XYZ file of C-alpha atoms in Angstrom:
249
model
C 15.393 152.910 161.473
C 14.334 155.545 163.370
C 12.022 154.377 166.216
C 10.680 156.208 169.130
C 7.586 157.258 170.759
C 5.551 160.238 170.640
C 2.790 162.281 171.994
C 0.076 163.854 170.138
C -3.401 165.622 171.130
C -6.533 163.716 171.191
C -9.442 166.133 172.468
C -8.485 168.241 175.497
C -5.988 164.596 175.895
C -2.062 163.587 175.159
C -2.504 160.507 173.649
C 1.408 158.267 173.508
C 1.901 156.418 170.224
C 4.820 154.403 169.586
C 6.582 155.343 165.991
C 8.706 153.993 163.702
C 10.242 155.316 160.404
C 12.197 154.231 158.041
C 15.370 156.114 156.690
C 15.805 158.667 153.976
C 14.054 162.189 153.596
C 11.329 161.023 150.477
C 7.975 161.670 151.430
C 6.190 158.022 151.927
C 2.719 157.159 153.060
C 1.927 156.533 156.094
C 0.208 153.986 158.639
C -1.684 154.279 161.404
C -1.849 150.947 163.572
C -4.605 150.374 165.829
C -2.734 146.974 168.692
C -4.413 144.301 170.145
C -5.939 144.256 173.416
C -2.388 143.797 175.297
C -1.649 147.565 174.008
C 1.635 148.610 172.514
C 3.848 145.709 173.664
C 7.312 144.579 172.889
C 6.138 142.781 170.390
C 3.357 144.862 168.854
C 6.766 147.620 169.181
C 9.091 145.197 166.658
C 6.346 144.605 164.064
C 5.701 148.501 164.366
C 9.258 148.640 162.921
C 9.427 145.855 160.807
C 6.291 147.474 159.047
C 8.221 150.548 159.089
C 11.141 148.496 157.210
C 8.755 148.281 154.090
C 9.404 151.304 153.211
C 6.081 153.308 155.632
C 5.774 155.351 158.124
C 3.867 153.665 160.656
C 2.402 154.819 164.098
C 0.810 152.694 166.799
C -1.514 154.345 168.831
C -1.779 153.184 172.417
C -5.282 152.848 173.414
C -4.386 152.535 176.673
C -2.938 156.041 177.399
C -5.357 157.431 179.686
C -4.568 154.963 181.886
C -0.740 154.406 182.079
C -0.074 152.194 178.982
C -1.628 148.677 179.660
C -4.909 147.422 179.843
C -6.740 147.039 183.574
C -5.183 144.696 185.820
C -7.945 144.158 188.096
C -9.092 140.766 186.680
C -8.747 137.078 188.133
C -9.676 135.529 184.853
C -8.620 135.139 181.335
C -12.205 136.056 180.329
C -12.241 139.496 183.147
C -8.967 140.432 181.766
C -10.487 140.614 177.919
C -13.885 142.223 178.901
C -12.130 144.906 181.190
C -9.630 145.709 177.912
C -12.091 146.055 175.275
C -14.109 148.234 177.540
C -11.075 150.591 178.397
C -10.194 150.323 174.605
C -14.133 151.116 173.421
C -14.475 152.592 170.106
C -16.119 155.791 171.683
C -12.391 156.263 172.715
C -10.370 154.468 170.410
C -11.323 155.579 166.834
C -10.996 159.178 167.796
C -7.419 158.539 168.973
C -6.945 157.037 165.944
C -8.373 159.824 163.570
C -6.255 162.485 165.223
C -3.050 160.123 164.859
C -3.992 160.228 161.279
C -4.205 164.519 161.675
C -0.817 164.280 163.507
C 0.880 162.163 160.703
C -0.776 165.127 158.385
C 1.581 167.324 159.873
C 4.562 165.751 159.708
C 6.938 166.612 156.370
C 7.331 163.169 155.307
C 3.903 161.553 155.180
C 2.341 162.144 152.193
C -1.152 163.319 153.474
C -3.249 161.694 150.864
C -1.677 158.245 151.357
C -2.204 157.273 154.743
C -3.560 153.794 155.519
C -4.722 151.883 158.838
C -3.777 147.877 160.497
C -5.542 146.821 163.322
C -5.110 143.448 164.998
C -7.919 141.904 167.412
C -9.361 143.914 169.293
C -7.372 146.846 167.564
C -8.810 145.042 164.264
C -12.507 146.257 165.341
C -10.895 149.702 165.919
C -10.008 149.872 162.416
C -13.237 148.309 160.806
C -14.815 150.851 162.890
C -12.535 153.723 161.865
C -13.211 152.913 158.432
C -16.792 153.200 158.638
C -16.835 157.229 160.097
C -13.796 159.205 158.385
C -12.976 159.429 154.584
C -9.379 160.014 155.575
C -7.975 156.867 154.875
C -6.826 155.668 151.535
C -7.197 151.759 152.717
C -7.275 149.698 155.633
C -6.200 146.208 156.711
C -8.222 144.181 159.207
C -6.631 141.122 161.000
C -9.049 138.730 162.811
C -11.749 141.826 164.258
C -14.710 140.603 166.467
C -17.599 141.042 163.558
C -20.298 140.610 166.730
C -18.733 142.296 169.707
C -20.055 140.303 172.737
C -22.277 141.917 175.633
C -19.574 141.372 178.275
C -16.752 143.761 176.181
C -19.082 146.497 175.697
C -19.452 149.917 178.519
C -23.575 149.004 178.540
C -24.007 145.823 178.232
C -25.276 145.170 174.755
C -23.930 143.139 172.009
C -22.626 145.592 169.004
C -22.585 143.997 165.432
C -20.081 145.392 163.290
C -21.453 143.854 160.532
C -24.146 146.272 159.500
C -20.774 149.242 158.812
C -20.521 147.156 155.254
C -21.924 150.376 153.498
C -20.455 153.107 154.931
C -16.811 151.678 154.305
C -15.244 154.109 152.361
C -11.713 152.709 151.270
C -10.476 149.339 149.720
C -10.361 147.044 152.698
C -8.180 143.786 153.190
C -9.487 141.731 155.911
C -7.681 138.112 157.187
C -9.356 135.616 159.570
C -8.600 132.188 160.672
C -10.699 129.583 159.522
C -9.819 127.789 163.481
C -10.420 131.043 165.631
C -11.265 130.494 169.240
C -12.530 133.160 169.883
C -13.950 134.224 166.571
C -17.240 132.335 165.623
C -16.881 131.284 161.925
C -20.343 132.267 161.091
C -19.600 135.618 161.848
C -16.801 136.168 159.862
C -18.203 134.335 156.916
C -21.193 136.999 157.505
C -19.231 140.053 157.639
C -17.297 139.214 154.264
C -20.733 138.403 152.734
C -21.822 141.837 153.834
C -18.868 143.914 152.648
C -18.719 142.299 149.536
C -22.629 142.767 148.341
C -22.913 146.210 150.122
C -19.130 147.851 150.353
C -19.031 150.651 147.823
C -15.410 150.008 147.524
C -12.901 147.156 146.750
C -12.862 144.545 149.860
C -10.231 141.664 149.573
C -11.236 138.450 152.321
C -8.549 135.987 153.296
C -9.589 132.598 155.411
C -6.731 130.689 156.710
C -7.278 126.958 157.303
C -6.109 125.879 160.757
C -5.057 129.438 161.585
C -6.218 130.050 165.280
C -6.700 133.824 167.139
C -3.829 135.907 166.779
C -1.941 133.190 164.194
C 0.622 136.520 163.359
C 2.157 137.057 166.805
C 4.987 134.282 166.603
C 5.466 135.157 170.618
C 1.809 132.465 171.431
C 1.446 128.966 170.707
C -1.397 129.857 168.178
C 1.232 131.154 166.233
C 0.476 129.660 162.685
C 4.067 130.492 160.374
C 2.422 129.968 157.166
C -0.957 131.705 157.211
C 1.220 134.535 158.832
C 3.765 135.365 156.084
C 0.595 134.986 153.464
C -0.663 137.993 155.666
C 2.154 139.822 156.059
C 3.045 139.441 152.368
C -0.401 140.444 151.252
C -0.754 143.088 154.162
C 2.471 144.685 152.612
C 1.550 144.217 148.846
C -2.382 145.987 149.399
C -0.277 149.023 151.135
C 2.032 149.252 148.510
C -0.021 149.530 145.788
C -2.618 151.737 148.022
C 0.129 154.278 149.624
C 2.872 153.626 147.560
C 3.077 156.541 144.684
C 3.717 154.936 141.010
C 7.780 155.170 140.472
């Protein structure tokens, strides 16, 4: 495993990503990953790789970069701390970043360029449902427990932002996985973005609802962590890439 991070350009910016690739010379497609509101942490670093293990080439972009790697630290609250990230992290910022990883992978003699696919988790899921609704670059996406309805307090102006109205303009097959016990996810919300995608989605849009799963259920480092609905995901994350990136042997 070859693991290491990188720099690429991002408008008149150097944007760090971390990346991770798997061994051999084959050309392999490709994955852009879009982190959680905590950035590129240890952890989000050893899934980056474990991804990578599957056989991808896989590049987490830090949304964070412009300001030295982590989220703002000026908060005194759980609450401050999530609003101040997800306004640092906006999609104004974010989905370019992640567009021009996706260039930057272009250029690189391993990734196949017409098999590159996107992951986002949390905050970093939004990114990617987001993503997916401006380029036709990607050839699929994954979304992992996304804020459908982004609340006034996380946005630069103040206003609520519904994600939920991007249902037509998504472009590539879509996997999306929420937990049926979110905290911080109103159930509603999700039930109301799958209902969109899959009446108005011109393209192939797979839902998964995990029972008792709570926010973040994947990241076995939290107390939420929920061992069964995450190695569904994982297992169904890594299948939809497969058969998405993967070219027929």
């Amino acid at each position: 495993m070859n693991a290491r991070w990188i720099t690429f350009p991002s408008g008149a910016d150097q944007v760090r990503a971390y990346l991770a690739e798997p061994p051999g010379t084959e050309v392999v497609g490709a994955i852009v990953c879009a982190p959680e509101n905590l950035g590129v942490t240890e952890h989000r670093q050893a899934e980056t790789r474990r991804l990578a293990a599957e056989g991808f080439i896989v590049l987490t972009v830090d949304p964070y970069s412009r300001i030295g790697g982590r989220p703002p630290q000026d908060h005194t609250t759980a609450e401050e701390r999530r609003s101040k990230a997800f306004i640092a992290a906006r999609d104004e910022t974010v989905v370019p970043d992640c567009q021009a990883a996706l260039a930057w992978l272009r250029t690189q003699p391993r990734v196949d360029p017409k098999a590159i696919g996107a992951v986002g988790y949390c905050l970093g899921g939004g990114t990617v449902l987001a993503w997916a609704a401006q380029t036709r670059d990607l050839a699929c996406s994954v979304v992992l427990y996304a804020l459908p309805v982004i609340p006034a307090a996380y946005t630069p102006d103040g206003q609520a932002r519904s994600r939920i109205g991007l249902a037509p303009k998504i472009a590539a097959p879509m996997q999306l996985h929420f937990g049926e016990a979110d905290e911080a996810i109103p159930l509603d919300q999700a039930q109301a973005l799958k209902a969109a995608l899959e009446a108005q989605a011109p393209v192939p849009v797979d839902f998964h609802l995990y029972p008792g799963a709570r926010h973040a259920y994947m990241d076995d480092t939290l107390d939420r962590y929920s061992p069964e609905a995450a190695k569904l995901t994982y297992g169904r994350m890594v299948a939809f890439f497969r058969g998405h990136l993967e070219a027929p042997k």
